Amino acid sequence: MNVGFVGLGAMGRAMARRLLEAGHSVRVWNRSPEPVAELVADGASAATTLAEAFDAEVAISMLADDRVVERLLLNEELLSSARAAVHVNMATVSPGLARRAAELHAQHGLGYIAAPVLGRSEAAAAGNLNILASGPAAELDWVAPLFDAMGRRTWHLGEDPAAANVAKVSANFLLVSAIEAFSEAAVLAEANGLAPAALLDVLTNSIFPGPVYAGYGAMIAEQSFDPAGFRLALGLKDVNLALDTAADANVPLPLGSLLRDSLLQALAHGHGEQDLAAISTTSRTRAAL
């Protein structure tokens, strides 16, 4: 397929490269030129404007947040002139933005699919993402080869464009909760003479197997947060999304407030560009370790 790809951060670069490796034609756009040059060297072509990216059969975007998506892509002029049949928004954005985007796209005869992903940049590079997708069934079927190139499984979550974003926001809320929980458990162990690495070994080989505790737990045990696979500042964005989504539905999220404050404290101490596992520094500070 002929694809326009917008947004070449660590995730976007890896995902666009998977499309190239699967034989798709990919035209890339990014605000800074260096990632574009990197992908062009891998076989992509450069889009000099967003309009050029939206001239492909399918436009895919992987941008940072609601604000950037709103400013760059929810643009009447861009959407009215787009030749793409479908725009696939793979960013983690609010359900409210998804609904506004779908309505605006429909006004201009352009399909809209929400398809945020579960997985870090290394999973994206290996094609092991889980893709949470919602939108019209026919359009989901049409872009399935693209999802197959980027992920190991696509979860179809219905026609409502917001459904996939609700799932992603909920999943990320649970993820950050798990990291905070292990951070506190690790501090409890260390303050009582047990190495966090020893606790991690017990947990991941007994009651808590799986990538979350194994991956983030190892970084916490080693206090090693660079390079960032997923920046702490983005974790704060996602927790705020969960709190906003919960407030819109009158759902209390007591843990959400705690997570936000832990992340804000880590951010205030200069950890915003480090990996999300750096939230553990807050627990260590509280315990004077």
PDB file of C-alpha atoms in Angstrom:
ATOM      1  CA  MET A   1       0.000   0.000   0.000  1.00  0.00           C
ATOM      2  CA  ASN A   2       0.963   3.629  -0.420  1.00  0.00           C
ATOM      3  CA  VAL A   3       1.273   5.127   3.068  1.00  0.00           C
ATOM      4  CA  GLY A   4       1.915   8.606   4.405  1.00  0.00           C
ATOM      5  CA  PHE A   5       3.448   8.490   7.892  1.00  0.00           C
ATOM      6  CA  VAL A   6       3.404  11.533  10.187  1.00  0.00           C
ATOM      7  CA  GLY A   7       5.459  11.659  13.396  1.00  0.00           C
ATOM      8  CA  LEU A   8       8.867  10.023  13.628  1.00  0.00           C
ATOM      9  CA  GLY A   9       9.685   9.792  17.306  1.00  0.00           C
ATOM     10  CA  ALA A  10      11.196   6.568  18.593  1.00  0.00           C
ATOM     11  CA  MET A  11       7.897   4.714  18.106  1.00  0.00           C
ATOM     12  CA  GLY A  12       7.048   6.281  14.758  1.00  0.00           C
ATOM     13  CA  ARG A  13      10.457   5.551  13.260  1.00  0.00           C
ATOM     14  CA  ALA A  14      10.267   1.896  14.270  1.00  0.00           C
ATOM     15  CA  MET A  15       6.715   1.516  12.964  1.00  0.00           C
ATOM     16  CA  ALA A  16       7.463   3.208   9.637  1.00  0.00           C
ATOM     17  CA  ARG A  17      10.505   0.992   9.219  1.00  0.00           C
ATOM     18  CA  ARG A  18       8.342  -2.117   9.733  1.00  0.00           C
ATOM     19  CA  LEU A  19       6.051  -0.927   6.924  1.00  0.00           C
ATOM     20  CA  LEU A  20       9.038  -0.484   4.621  1.00  0.00           C
ATOM     21  CA  GLU A  21      10.325  -3.950   5.479  1.00  0.00           C
ATOM     22  CA  ALA A  22       6.901  -5.392   4.607  1.00  0.00           C
ATOM     23  CA  GLY A  23       7.129  -3.872   1.126  1.00  0.00           C
ATOM     24  CA  HIS A  24       4.806  -0.889   1.535  1.00  0.00           C
ATOM     25  CA  SER A  25       5.613   2.467  -0.048  1.00  0.00           C
ATOM     26  CA  VAL A  26       6.075   4.987   2.777  1.00  0.00           C
ATOM     27  CA  ARG A  27       6.223   8.775   2.550  1.00  0.00           C
ATOM     28  CA  VAL A  28       7.327  10.328   5.855  1.00  0.00           C
ATOM     29  CA  TRP A  29       6.859  13.717   7.498  1.00  0.00           C
ATOM     30  CA  ASN A  30       8.263  15.029  10.764  1.00  0.00           C
ATOM     31  CA  ARG A  31       8.727  18.457  12.301  1.00  0.00           C
ATOM     32  CA  SER A  32      12.503  17.948  12.614  1.00  0.00           C
ATOM     33  CA  PRO A  33      14.436  16.762   9.542  1.00  0.00           C
ATOM     34  CA  GLU A  34      16.858  14.236  11.046  1.00  0.00           C
ATOM     35  CA  PRO A  35      14.358  11.331  11.452  1.00  0.00           C
ATOM     36  CA  VAL A  36      13.107  11.957   7.915  1.00  0.00           C
ATOM     37  CA  ALA A  37      16.637  11.605   6.547  1.00  0.00           C
ATOM     38  CA  GLU A  38      17.094   8.403   8.559  1.00  0.00           C
ATOM     39  CA  LEU A  39      13.952   6.830   7.072  1.00  0.00           C
ATOM     40  CA  VAL A  40      14.755   8.039   3.562  1.00  0.00           C
ATOM     41  CA  ALA A  41      18.076   6.193   3.875  1.00  0.00           C
ATOM     42  CA  ASP A  42      16.017   3.073   4.666  1.00  0.00           C
ATOM     43  CA  GLY A  43      13.905   3.443   1.523  1.00  0.00           C
ATOM     44  CA  ALA A  44      11.138   5.898   2.418  1.00  0.00           C
ATOM     45  CA  SER A  45      10.420   9.078   0.504  1.00  0.00           C
ATOM     46  CA  ALA A  46      10.183  12.493   2.160  1.00  0.00           C
ATOM     47  CA  ALA A  47       6.980  14.497   2.362  1.00  0.00           C
ATOM     48  CA  THR A  48       7.848  18.173   2.464  1.00  0.00           C
ATOM     49  CA  THR A  49       4.387  19.082   3.770  1.00  0.00           C
ATOM     50  CA  LEU A  50       1.627  17.402   5.741  1.00  0.00           C
ATOM     51  CA  ALA A  51      -0.545  17.658   2.637  1.00  0.00           C
ATOM     52  CA  GLU A  52       1.905  15.422   0.774  1.00  0.00           C
ATOM     53  CA  ALA A  53       1.676  12.811   3.528  1.00  0.00           C
ATOM     54  CA  PHE A  54      -2.137  12.920   3.276  1.00  0.00           C
ATOM     55  CA  ASP A  55      -1.978  12.377  -0.498  1.00  0.00           C
ATOM     56  CA  ALA A  56      -1.173   8.687   0.063  1.00  0.00           C
ATOM     57  CA  GLU A  57      -3.837   5.949   0.110  1.00  0.00           C
ATOM     58  CA  VAL A  58      -3.618   5.779   3.893  1.00  0.00           C
ATOM     59  CA  ALA A  59      -2.290   8.415   6.278  1.00  0.00           C
ATOM     60  CA  ILE A  60      -0.885   7.178   9.598  1.00  0.00           C
ATOM     61  CA  SER A  61       0.030   9.519  12.437  1.00  0.00           C
ATOM     62  CA  MET A  62       1.979   8.870  15.626  1.00  0.00           C
ATOM     63  CA  LEU A  63       2.156  12.188  17.465  1.00  0.00           C
ATOM     64  CA  ALA A  64       2.712  13.053  21.118  1.00  0.00           C
ATOM     65  CA  ASP A  65      -0.625  14.257  22.476  1.00  0.00           C
ATOM     66  CA  ASP A  66      -4.014  15.892  21.924  1.00  0.00           C
ATOM     67  CA  ARG A  67      -2.527  19.356  21.535  1.00  0.00           C
ATOM     68  CA  VAL A  68      -0.171  18.372  18.723  1.00  0.00           C
ATOM     69  CA  VAL A  69      -2.792  16.285  16.904  1.00  0.00           C
ATOM     70  CA  GLU A  70      -5.299  19.124  17.163  1.00  0.00           C
ATOM     71  CA  ARG A  71      -2.855  21.740  15.913  1.00  0.00           C
ATOM     72  CA  LEU A  72      -1.323  19.765  13.065  1.00  0.00           C
ATOM     73  CA  LEU A  73      -3.995  17.394  11.812  1.00  0.00           C
ATOM     74  CA  LEU A  74      -7.474  18.634  12.749  1.00  0.00           C
ATOM     75  CA  ASN A  75      -7.121  21.268  10.108  1.00  0.00           C
ATOM     76  CA  GLU A  76      -9.970  22.034   7.715  1.00  0.00           C
ATOM     77  CA  GLU A  77      -7.643  22.888   4.840  1.00  0.00           C
ATOM     78  CA  LEU A  78      -5.547  19.741   5.268  1.00  0.00           C
ATOM     79  CA  LEU A  79      -8.545  17.408   5.533  1.00  0.00           C
ATOM     80  CA  SER A  80     -10.538  19.008   2.709  1.00  0.00           C
ATOM     81  CA  SER A  81      -7.658  18.567   0.261  1.00  0.00           C
ATOM     82  CA  ALA A  82      -6.551  15.094   1.447  1.00  0.00           C
ATOM     83  CA  ARG A  83      -6.558  12.310  -1.130  1.00  0.00           C
ATOM     84  CA  ALA A  84      -6.152   9.609   1.514  1.00  0.00           C
ATOM     85  CA  ALA A  85      -9.144   7.361   2.016  1.00  0.00           C
ATOM     86  CA  VAL A  86      -8.399   6.791   5.710  1.00  0.00           C
ATOM     87  CA  HIS A  87      -6.421   8.457   8.487  1.00  0.00           C
ATOM     88  CA  VAL A  88      -5.168   6.042  11.148  1.00  0.00           C
ATOM     89  CA  ASN A  89      -4.351   7.882  14.369  1.00  0.00           C
ATOM     90  CA  MET A  90      -2.044   5.642  16.415  1.00  0.00           C
ATOM     91  CA  ALA A  91      -1.272   8.181  19.140  1.00  0.00           C
ATOM     92  CA  THR A  92      -2.454   7.980  22.729  1.00  0.00           C
ATOM     93  CA  VAL A  93      -5.074  10.725  22.800  1.00  0.00           C
ATOM     94  CA  SER A  94      -8.259  11.402  24.722  1.00  0.00           C
ATOM     95  CA  PRO A  95     -11.550   9.703  23.787  1.00  0.00           C
ATOM     96  CA  GLY A  96     -13.026  13.169  23.349  1.00  0.00           C
ATOM     97  CA  LEU A  97     -10.453  14.091  20.736  1.00  0.00           C
ATOM     98  CA  ALA A  98     -11.120  10.821  18.911  1.00  0.00           C
ATOM     99  CA  ARG A  99     -14.810  11.653  18.634  1.00  0.00           C
ATOM    100  CA  ARG A 100     -14.124  15.204  17.413  1.00  0.00           C
ATOM    101  CA  ALA A 101     -11.583  13.937  14.919  1.00  0.00           C
ATOM    102  CA  ALA A 102     -13.920  11.280  13.510  1.00  0.00           C
ATOM    103  CA  GLU A 103     -16.692  13.828  13.057  1.00  0.00           C
ATOM    104  CA  LEU A 104     -14.415  16.346  11.340  1.00  0.00           C
ATOM    105  CA  HIS A 105     -12.925  13.698   9.067  1.00  0.00           C
ATOM    106  CA  ALA A 106     -16.410  12.499   8.081  1.00  0.00           C
ATOM    107  CA  GLN A 107     -17.363  16.030   7.101  1.00  0.00           C
ATOM    108  CA  HIS A 108     -14.568  15.916   4.533  1.00  0.00           C
ATOM    109  CA  GLY A 109     -15.228  12.371   3.308  1.00  0.00           C
ATOM    110  CA  LEU A 110     -12.168  10.949   5.017  1.00  0.00           C
ATOM    111  CA  GLY A 111     -12.260   7.780   7.122  1.00  0.00           C
ATOM    112  CA  TYR A 112     -10.884   7.853  10.663  1.00  0.00           C
ATOM    113  CA  ILE A 113      -9.512   4.922  12.662  1.00  0.00           C
ATOM    114  CA  ALA A 114      -8.183   5.081  16.220  1.00  0.00           C
ATOM    115  CA  ALA A 115      -5.367   2.581  16.704  1.00  0.00           C
ATOM    116  CA  PRO A 116      -3.145   3.294  19.726  1.00  0.00           C
ATOM    117  CA  VAL A 117      -0.624   0.636  20.622  1.00  0.00           C
ATOM    118  CA  LEU A 118       0.617  -1.302  23.628  1.00  0.00           C
ATOM    119  CA  GLY A 119       4.382  -1.742  23.620  1.00  0.00           C
ATOM    120  CA  ARG A 120       7.602   0.214  23.823  1.00  0.00           C
ATOM    121  CA  SER A 121       9.956   1.181  20.992  1.00  0.00           C
ATOM    122  CA  GLU A 122      11.798  -2.149  21.102  1.00  0.00           C
ATOM    123  CA  ALA A 123       8.479  -3.966  20.599  1.00  0.00           C
ATOM    124  CA  ALA A 124       7.703  -1.640  17.698  1.00  0.00           C
ATOM    125  CA  ALA A 125      11.066  -2.421  16.105  1.00  0.00           C
ATOM    126  CA  ALA A 126      10.363  -6.160  16.372  1.00  0.00           C
ATOM    127  CA  GLY A 127       6.795  -5.877  15.080  1.00  0.00           C
ATOM    128  CA  ASN A 128       5.453  -7.063  18.445  1.00  0.00           C
ATOM    129  CA  LEU A 129       3.017  -4.270  19.227  1.00  0.00           C
ATOM    130  CA  ASN A 130      -0.533  -4.927  20.321  1.00  0.00           C
ATOM    131  CA  ILE A 131      -2.740  -2.612  18.284  1.00  0.00           C
ATOM    132  CA  LEU A 132      -6.025  -1.442  19.799  1.00  0.00           C
ATOM    133  CA  ALA A 133      -8.248  -0.493  16.876  1.00  0.00           C
ATOM    134  CA  SER A 134     -11.718   0.967  16.536  1.00  0.00           C
ATOM    135  CA  GLY A 135     -13.592   2.421  13.587  1.00  0.00           C
ATOM    136  CA  PRO A 136     -15.688   1.267  10.632  1.00  0.00           C
ATOM    137  CA  ALA A 137     -15.254  -2.466  10.074  1.00  0.00           C
ATOM    138  CA  ALA A 138     -14.622  -2.170   6.336  1.00  0.00           C
ATOM    139  CA  GLU A 139     -11.862   0.359   6.886  1.00  0.00           C
ATOM    140  CA  LEU A 140     -10.283  -1.765   9.617  1.00  0.00           C
ATOM    141  CA  ASP A 141     -10.228  -4.728   7.245  1.00  0.00           C
ATOM    142  CA  TRP A 142      -8.668  -2.609   4.482  1.00  0.00           C
ATOM    143  CA  VAL A 143      -5.736  -1.411   6.626  1.00  0.00           C
ATOM    144  CA  ALA A 144      -5.222  -4.827   8.271  1.00  0.00           C
ATOM    145  CA  PRO A 145      -2.035  -5.535   6.229  1.00  0.00           C
ATOM    146  CA  LEU A 146      -0.476  -2.399   7.704  1.00  0.00           C
ATOM    147  CA  PHE A 147      -1.370  -3.464  11.232  1.00  0.00           C
ATOM    148  CA  ASP A 148      -0.012  -6.942  10.511  1.00  0.00           C
ATOM    149  CA  ALA A 149       3.333  -5.383   9.540  1.00  0.00           C
ATOM    150  CA  MET A 150       3.560  -3.284  12.699  1.00  0.00           C
ATOM    151  CA  GLY A 151       2.086  -5.557  15.359  1.00  0.00           C
ATOM    152  CA  ARG A 152       1.678  -9.133  16.490  1.00  0.00           C
ATOM    153  CA  ARG A 153      -2.043  -8.772  17.190  1.00  0.00           C
ATOM    154  CA  THR A 154      -4.798  -6.295  16.399  1.00  0.00           C
ATOM    155  CA  TRP A 155      -7.670  -6.032  18.869  1.00  0.00           C
ATOM    156  CA  HIS A 156     -10.893  -4.879  17.164  1.00  0.00           C
ATOM    157  CA  LEU A 157     -12.852  -2.858  19.707  1.00  0.00           C
ATOM    158  CA  GLY A 158     -15.887  -1.811  17.725  1.00  0.00           C
ATOM    159  CA  GLU A 159     -17.036   1.059  15.550  1.00  0.00           C
ATOM    160  CA  ASP A 160     -16.904   3.841  18.151  1.00  0.00           C
ATOM    161  CA  PRO A 161     -13.707   5.802  17.346  1.00  0.00           C
ATOM    162  CA  ALA A 162     -13.191   6.519  21.046  1.00  0.00           C
ATOM    163  CA  ALA A 163     -13.239   2.878  22.185  1.00  0.00           C
ATOM    164  CA  ALA A 164      -9.606   2.179  21.337  1.00  0.00           C
ATOM    165  CA  ASN A 165      -8.497   5.289  23.189  1.00  0.00           C
ATOM    166  CA  VAL A 166     -10.561   4.332  26.247  1.00  0.00           C
ATOM    167  CA  ALA A 167      -8.786   0.957  26.240  1.00  0.00           C
ATOM    168  CA  LYS A 168      -5.351   2.565  25.871  1.00  0.00           C
ATOM    169  CA  VAL A 169      -5.929   5.149  28.598  1.00  0.00           C
ATOM    170  CA  SER A 170      -7.186   2.416  30.943  1.00  0.00           C
ATOM    171  CA  ALA A 171      -4.251   0.143  30.133  1.00  0.00           C
ATOM    172  CA  ASN A 172      -1.682   2.865  30.712  1.00  0.00           C
ATOM    173  CA  PHE A 173      -3.318   3.792  34.017  1.00  0.00           C
ATOM    174  CA  LEU A 174      -2.908   0.170  35.119  1.00  0.00           C
ATOM    175  CA  LEU A 175       0.681   0.077  33.826  1.00  0.00           C
ATOM    176  CA  VAL A 176       1.768   3.153  35.788  1.00  0.00           C
ATOM    177  CA  SER A 177      -0.039   1.792  38.864  1.00  0.00           C
ATOM    178  CA  ALA A 178       1.977  -1.429  38.606  1.00  0.00           C
ATOM    179  CA  ILE A 179       5.263   0.461  38.287  1.00  0.00           C
ATOM    180  CA  GLU A 180       4.441   2.628  41.297  1.00  0.00           C
ATOM    181  CA  ALA A 181       3.477  -0.477  43.283  1.00  0.00           C
ATOM    182  CA  PHE A 182       6.765  -2.221  42.516  1.00  0.00           C
ATOM    183  CA  SER A 183       8.682   0.974  43.276  1.00  0.00           C
ATOM    184  CA  GLU A 184       7.186   1.058  46.766  1.00  0.00           C
ATOM    185  CA  ALA A 185       7.727  -2.685  47.290  1.00  0.00           C
ATOM    186  CA  ALA A 186      11.365  -2.346  46.210  1.00  0.00           C
ATOM    187  CA  VAL A 187      11.923   0.494  48.695  1.00  0.00           C
ATOM    188  CA  LEU A 188      10.258  -1.559  51.447  1.00  0.00           C
ATOM    189  CA  ALA A 189      12.627  -4.435  50.683  1.00  0.00           C
ATOM    190  CA  GLU A 190      15.771  -2.290  50.453  1.00  0.00           C
ATOM    191  CA  ALA A 191      15.051  -0.384  53.665  1.00  0.00           C
ATOM    192  CA  ASN A 192      14.869  -3.749  55.437  1.00  0.00           C
ATOM    193  CA  GLY A 193      18.076  -5.175  54.029  1.00  0.00           C
ATOM    194  CA  LEU A 194      16.801  -7.117  50.982  1.00  0.00           C
ATOM    195  CA  ALA A 195      18.188  -6.153  47.590  1.00  0.00           C
ATOM    196  CA  PRO A 196      15.437  -5.041  45.145  1.00  0.00           C
ATOM    197  CA  ALA A 197      16.966  -7.352  42.519  1.00  0.00           C
ATOM    198  CA  ALA A 198      16.386 -10.346  44.806  1.00  0.00           C
ATOM    199  CA  LEU A 199      12.762  -9.335  45.341  1.00  0.00           C
ATOM    200  CA  LEU A 200      12.341  -8.879  41.589  1.00  0.00           C
ATOM    201  CA  ASP A 201      13.711 -12.371  40.937  1.00  0.00           C
ATOM    202  CA  VAL A 202      11.191 -13.877  43.349  1.00  0.00           C
ATOM    203  CA  LEU A 203       8.212 -11.964  41.980  1.00  0.00           C
ATOM    204  CA  THR A 204       8.844 -12.402  38.268  1.00  0.00           C
ATOM    205  CA  ASN A 205       9.398 -16.119  38.682  1.00  0.00           C
ATOM    206  CA  SER A 206       6.346 -16.719  40.842  1.00  0.00           C
ATOM    207  CA  ILE A 207       3.247 -14.537  41.233  1.00  0.00           C
ATOM    208  CA  PHE A 208       4.037 -11.682  38.801  1.00  0.00           C
ATOM    209  CA  PRO A 209       5.577 -13.074  35.610  1.00  0.00           C
ATOM    210  CA  GLY A 210       5.426 -10.991  32.446  1.00  0.00           C
ATOM    211  CA  PRO A 211       7.059  -8.030  30.740  1.00  0.00           C
ATOM    212  CA  VAL A 212       5.842  -5.186  32.961  1.00  0.00           C
ATOM    213  CA  TYR A 213       7.520  -6.222  36.206  1.00  0.00           C
ATOM    214  CA  ALA A 214      10.429  -7.910  34.453  1.00  0.00           C
ATOM    215  CA  GLY A 215      11.240  -4.894  32.291  1.00  0.00           C
ATOM    216  CA  TYR A 216      10.400  -1.941  34.488  1.00  0.00           C
ATOM    217  CA  GLY A 217      11.361  -3.845  37.623  1.00  0.00           C
ATOM    218  CA  ALA A 218      14.882  -4.403  36.320  1.00  0.00           C
ATOM    219  CA  MET A 219      15.320  -0.696  35.654  1.00  0.00           C
ATOM    220  CA  ILE A 220      14.017   0.123  39.126  1.00  0.00           C
ATOM    221  CA  ALA A 221      16.254  -2.451  40.810  1.00  0.00           C
ATOM    222  CA  GLU A 222      19.273  -1.067  38.962  1.00  0.00           C
ATOM    223  CA  GLN A 223      18.126   2.589  39.129  1.00  0.00           C
ATOM    224  CA  SER A 224      18.962   2.825  35.431  1.00  0.00           C
ATOM    225  CA  PHE A 225      16.600   5.002  33.409  1.00  0.00           C
ATOM    226  CA  ASP A 226      18.517   5.913  30.243  1.00  0.00           C
ATOM    227  CA  PRO A 227      17.919   5.661  27.384  1.00  0.00           C
ATOM    228  CA  ALA A 228      14.185   6.127  27.820  1.00  0.00           C
ATOM    229  CA  GLY A 229      11.991   3.614  26.041  1.00  0.00           C
ATOM    230  CA  PHE A 230       8.960   5.592  27.236  1.00  0.00           C
ATOM    231  CA  ARG A 231       9.570   8.997  28.776  1.00  0.00           C
ATOM    232  CA  LEU A 232       8.285   9.786  32.252  1.00  0.00           C
ATOM    233  CA  ALA A 233       6.741  13.028  30.972  1.00  0.00           C
ATOM    234  CA  LEU A 234       4.547  10.984  28.640  1.00  0.00           C
ATOM    235  CA  GLY A 235       3.510   8.803  31.572  1.00  0.00           C
ATOM    236  CA  LEU A 236       2.273  11.935  33.323  1.00  0.00           C
ATOM    237  CA  LYS A 237       0.340  12.877  30.191  1.00  0.00           C
ATOM    238  CA  ASP A 238      -1.338   9.462  30.180  1.00  0.00           C
ATOM    239  CA  VAL A 239      -2.265   9.593  33.864  1.00  0.00           C
ATOM    240  CA  ASN A 240      -3.798  13.025  33.286  1.00  0.00           C
ATOM    241  CA  LEU A 241      -5.751  11.543  30.372  1.00  0.00           C
ATOM    242  CA  ALA A 242      -7.055   8.827  32.685  1.00  0.00           C
ATOM    243  CA  LEU A 243      -8.087  11.373  35.309  1.00  0.00           C
ATOM    244  CA  ASP A 244      -9.826  13.565  32.725  1.00  0.00           C
ATOM    245  CA  THR A 245     -11.602  10.589  31.138  1.00  0.00           C
ATOM    246  CA  ALA A 246     -12.702   9.402  34.578  1.00  0.00           C
ATOM    247  CA  ALA A 247     -14.001  12.856  35.552  1.00  0.00           C
ATOM    248  CA  ASP A 248     -16.072  13.036  32.364  1.00  0.00           C
ATOM    249  CA  ALA A 249     -17.783   9.780  33.394  1.00  0.00           C
ATOM    250  CA  ASN A 250     -18.017  10.574  37.145  1.00  0.00           C
ATOM    251  CA  VAL A 251     -15.592   7.749  37.959  1.00  0.00           C
ATOM    252  CA  PRO A 252     -13.358   8.238  41.013  1.00  0.00           C
ATOM    253  CA  LEU A 253      -9.721   7.229  40.463  1.00  0.00           C
ATOM    254  CA  PRO A 254      -8.046   7.544  43.878  1.00  0.00           C
ATOM    255  CA  LEU A 255      -4.847   5.910  42.627  1.00  0.00           C
ATOM    256  CA  GLY A 256      -4.759   8.350  39.721  1.00  0.00           C
ATOM    257  CA  SER A 257      -4.208  11.327  42.010  1.00  0.00           C
ATOM    258  CA  LEU A 258      -1.381   9.520  43.807  1.00  0.00           C
ATOM    259  CA  LEU A 259       0.272   8.602  40.508  1.00  0.00           C
ATOM    260  CA  ARG A 260       0.004  12.142  39.200  1.00  0.00           C
ATOM    261  CA  ASP A 261       1.699  13.520  42.307  1.00  0.00           C
ATOM    262  CA  SER A 262       4.468  10.891  42.185  1.00  0.00           C
ATOM    263  CA  LEU A 263       5.119  11.712  38.544  1.00  0.00           C
ATOM    264  CA  LEU A 264       5.043  15.448  39.192  1.00  0.00           C
ATOM    265  CA  GLN A 265       7.606  15.023  41.968  1.00  0.00           C
ATOM    266  CA  ALA A 266       9.887  13.014  39.677  1.00  0.00           C
ATOM    267  CA  LEU A 267       9.416  15.618  36.958  1.00  0.00           C
ATOM    268  CA  ALA A 268      10.288  18.424  39.387  1.00  0.00           C
ATOM    269  CA  HIS A 269      13.515  16.594  40.225  1.00  0.00           C
ATOM    270  CA  GLY A 270      14.574  16.491  36.580  1.00  0.00           C
ATOM    271  CA  HIS A 271      13.487  12.984  35.534  1.00  0.00           C
ATOM    272  CA  GLY A 272      10.979  13.977  32.841  1.00  0.00           C
ATOM    273  CA  GLU A 273      13.152  12.866  29.913  1.00  0.00           C
ATOM    274  CA  GLN A 274      14.167   9.607  31.580  1.00  0.00           C
ATOM    275  CA  ASP A 275      12.267   6.349  31.382  1.00  0.00           C
ATOM    276  CA  LEU A 276       8.921   6.025  33.143  1.00  0.00           C
ATOM    277  CA  ALA A 277      10.642   3.697  35.627  1.00  0.00           C
ATOM    278  CA  ALA A 278      12.174   6.859  37.120  1.00  0.00           C
ATOM    279  CA  ILE A 279       8.900   7.292  39.008  1.00  0.00           C
ATOM    280  CA  SER A 280      10.660   5.007  41.521  1.00  0.00           C
ATOM    281  CA  THR A 281      12.905   7.917  42.542  1.00  0.00           C
ATOM    282  CA  THR A 282       9.888   9.416  44.301  1.00  0.00           C
ATOM    283  CA  SER A 283       9.455   6.366  46.557  1.00  0.00           C
ATOM    284  CA  ARG A 284      13.181   6.418  47.349  1.00  0.00           C
ATOM    285  CA  THR A 285      13.049  10.107  48.247  1.00  0.00           C
ATOM    286  CA  ARG A 286      10.079   9.556  50.548  1.00  0.00           C
ATOM    287  CA  ALA A 287      11.984   6.789  52.325  1.00  0.00           C
ATOM    288  CA  ALA A 288      15.223   8.837  52.493  1.00  0.00           C
ATOM    289  CA  LEU A 289      17.154   6.213  50.526  1.00  0.00           C
TER     290      LEU A 289
END
